Amino acid sequence: MRPRLPLPYRDEPPIVDELLRTLSGRLDWPAAVAQAAAWVQAVREKPAPFWALESLLRVPDAETAIALTADQLGRADFAGDSDGDSPHRLLATLSSSAIALAKRWLPDVGEPPGLFERLGAKTVVAATVRAIQLLGRQFVLGRHIDEALDEAGAQRREQPRLRFSFDMLGEGARTERDALRYRAAHDNAIRAIVQRQEPPEGTVDDGDLGALVRDGISIKLSALHPRYEDAQHARVMAELVPRVTPLLDLAAAAGINLTIDAEESDRLELSLEVFDALAAHVQQHAPRWRGFGLAVQAYQTRVLEVIDEVARIARARQLQFMVRLVKGAYWDGEIKRAQELGLPGYPVFTHKQHTDIAYLAAARSLIQHDAVIVPQFATHNAGTIAAIVQMARPRDARFEMQRLHGMGEGVYREVLAASPDLRLRVYAPVGEHRDLLAYLVRRLLENGANSSFVHQLADSTVPLDELLRSPLHAMPGSGQPMPRDLYGPARRNPPGIDLACAPQREPLLAAWPHATVPTVQEADPAQVDAAMRRLHAGRSAWNAVPVAERAALLERAADRLEARLPHYCALLVREGKKTWGDCVAEVREAIDFCRYYALQARTRLAPQTLPGPTGESNELRLHGRGVFVCISPWNFPLAIFGGQVVAALVAGNAVAAKPAEQTPAVASAFVELLHEAGVPRDALELLHGPGETVGAALVAHPLTAGVCFTGSTQVAKIIQRTLATSDGPIVPLVAETGGLNAMIVDSTALPEQVVDAVVGSAFRSAGQRCSALRLLCVHDSIATQLIEMLAGAMAELRVGAPEDVATDVGPVIDADAHANLMRHVRRLERDARLLARTPIDDRFALTHIAPVAFEIDAVESLREEVFGPVLHVVRWGGDVDALVARINALGYGLTLGIQTRIDSRALRIAAAAAIGNVYVNRNMIGAVVGVQPFGGSGLSGTGPKAGGPHYLYRFCSEQTLTINTAAAGGNASLLAGSD
Ligand code: NAD
């Protein structure tokens, strides 16, 4: 399919230049300022209410509510600020006295509260919750649509021309049930709006623009479908579009405005597809309706192209749309995603000022498209408002302004006093207390941000000319380090691929047909012995190569891997049966290992001069141990295999590498690449074959100077025993093994966030990650609701062929693994309670395991690692420390997830857990080299952590060199300095 938009990853400066060019000579900023200054002055003389609050809470079980309040309030600044408006003053007073009380009464976080304190604490908690609910009303119009309509009616009695766009708050749907519930809420809301519609004011020509004079509604597509994402394109078009059309029909029949909300940039292209399909429906069923529209975000570097595309759709379908222009709400998330994925750039502007420029350029573009678009400008910035009024005037363009409920009241009071004909709509969130928090936090952050107009407006120390300074000049460079520069100049962040972007994934799909898996020769005992002797002979020469040269060689390998990323990905899909996203991440990890260990070697393996008495020099030197045996598993056949090998090599060892039997081709390709990059053949040999023969022979070989093993705990034990019984030198074993990884979810956790983390951690890569979640521990009070949501989300997963981009869960590695997992699942079917299972097509029954979740009685019921998409769930209550102790007692210590909104609780659990990698409020897989050094303890391994600063040392021998510099007859330097 032809993309509708250009690539999101383009250089920012030329885009900004182009935006400025479209405004040049067409916007008189000083004239806009002259108008805006009067408004600002008036607002400052008579300010509207303004609030700042940083921390919020909801009411879970009493125990937790107290801890949450104590924790949050410890950091909160509830300073209210009021213009004397009585409800607001009341709220401010209530908030600050609740805080003051809370601070006095609440026990220290972490200490179990005593009886008296608890009584006091409960009272304070109740008062604080009440205060925050009141504060919520500042930004949320009503708990449900009827309440919101009442409130809208009340406001309209003061300002008869005021219109509202209702926004039903809520998270994106994780389940079909949530999506249907959200749709029902919208259906209900539209009917209520229509029923309560007040007659539009008489002065306005209702004509074909009735939607301008009526209240409307906004809908969020991600809340109407659990898989609204590019990879599920076919499903979205087949399922989501028909789900939205009845809402369009209702809105069209009533002639009200219905706006599709804007979401993240990886859905932008998809959103236009959906919008076009919906427009086709409107064209057919309601061609005279003028209320359909969508929101466009100015922070998108493609904003002008989006507007052009919307105008093109309107013309092609002979329709007219309403387009809301916003700055954009997901900026921080967009920046983080691009950095994490190592994307070629940012899809959004990195300087706030560039977004301001883009807003004005987009406003002009919308005004230019007035034949097919009626713009709705959502801004509280006085300068922007004045500029829009100025740009719209010559064309007499129809438009409206929008402000958020609870914000921008002062500015618009003045704007409307100056231009009573201007149309103003209030964007009005509607939602229950539980849905309100995330929205509220956003608003409060926005109000609190120093750079925000509303904040500066309220701060009378910011002079007028600064507040209204022209944004019309480009800022130099990027406002954020480019994703590739995330780790500074010394180590480039490996380049990634945005799979949601068709042109980006093209090279991968093109490489797929060429990926073939050749058969390999297995080594026999004589070949193992011969290889070890060759390596032993070659080790000294390799060790003598200066560290800097060995490091440079790793960097060359990284460059080559980077250049061949699509090829390696395709090979990993083919041989390792992994999905595309996992493969891209794995190749990036392998590149990262090369660069990271190169850097570590340069900085850490150089000789160190040590202090000592005069007449003596002391130096600590590190060098290779000899021949290192590296044995790796199949589940990361490039990253783990490669990471072990390059670490051992850069430390000066010769390496005998034995990959897993299931994945020899990836290993062969990487070893060939290392040889091409310059690693001598007698410093690195690849030996294929079964672990029990080839692996065991390597471990037992008398020339083995160290073993680096990643795999199961059972095999690690076998290796440990072999090494222990050897009569030769005592050699080190680095073992990274499996885990019984748990996630602790307390009653404050955000259910949607938990479900995302659980699904990703337990089922991604078909659960075949050592870090994968095996044991989900959910607090009793939320377990039923959470399990229901989890089951709904599991029902949405796609089990399929790994090369299909829509696949979430691919096959397990081989028939043996399949049989073992099926046996375990059958046992659980007998002994445990089935909670949920993802549907699976019969075609995949012999190769795949459908993601499945069972409830088990106790943490202790899980004894061994189950290496597949099988999740065990236990409920817990009471003391969280006791739960941590039971998890520790399992003896493994690899990964742990914690889901809580109580920071101090998360830290306490982490401190008590004997676990190597702890993840709070996110998934627990995908450790990044040098960012989350990875590895466990106990039955999970020996350490040191792979991708961490201590790893290379374990591959080295140390030598202390002490030289008596006075041996020639005297201490020359001492004597030379003496009188
Ligand atoms: P495995 O233990 O069966 O095999 C690992 C490697 O050891 C293979 O190359 C195999 O051929 C070799 N081997 C088997 N028996 C041997 C013996 N007697 N002597 C010497 N070598 C022998 O593991 P697997 O099935 O390939 O991989 C899955 C396991 O790896 C899981 O337990 C997983 O948790 C673990 N793993 C751990 C980490 C980590 O970093 N902690 C990372 C990935 C995988």
Short mmCIF file of N, CA, C and O in Angstrom, two decimals, residues 3 269 275 350 381 437 454 533 605 760:
data_model
loop_
_atom_site.label_atom_id
_atom_site.label_comp_id
_atom_site.label_asym_id
_atom_site.label_seq_id
_atom_site.Cartn_x
_atom_site.Cartn_y
_atom_site.Cartn_z
N PRO A 3 2.24 4.65 1.05
CA PRO A 3 2.11 5.45 2.26
C PRO A 3 1.47 6.81 1.95
O PRO A 3 1.70 7.37 0.90
N GLU A 269 -0.29 6.94 10.33
CA GLU A 269 -0.62 6.47 8.98
C GLU A 269 -1.91 5.63 9.03
O GLU A 269 -2.82 5.81 8.23
N PHE A 275 -9.59 6.84 8.94
CA PHE A 275 -10.37 8.06 8.71
C PHE A 275 -10.95 8.07 7.29
O PHE A 275 -12.12 8.41 7.08
N THR A 350 11.77 18.41 18.39
CA THR A 350 12.48 18.26 19.66
C THR A 350 12.57 19.58 20.42
O THR A 350 12.93 19.60 21.58
N ASN A 381 -2.76 29.94 24.30
CA ASN A 381 -1.68 30.91 24.16
C ASN A 381 -2.21 32.17 23.49
O ASN A 381 -2.68 32.16 22.34
N LEU A 437 -7.36 10.05 37.04
CA LEU A 437 -6.03 10.36 37.57
C LEU A 437 -5.00 10.64 36.49
O LEU A 437 -4.30 11.65 36.55
N VAL A 454 0.39 28.85 30.03
CA VAL A 454 -0.48 29.07 31.19
C VAL A 454 0.33 29.31 32.45
O VAL A 454 -0.04 30.14 33.30
N ARG A 533 43.77 -27.84 20.65
CA ARG A 533 45.23 -27.72 20.55
C ARG A 533 45.62 -26.54 19.66
O ARG A 533 46.55 -25.78 19.99
N LEU A 605 40.85 -2.63 30.87
CA LEU A 605 41.87 -3.66 30.82
C LEU A 605 43.29 -3.12 30.69
O LEU A 605 44.24 -3.88 30.58
N GLY A 760 3.43 -8.86 27.76
CA GLY A 760 4.75 -8.75 27.13
C GLY A 760 5.76 -9.68 27.79
O GLY A 760 6.52 -10.38 27.12
#
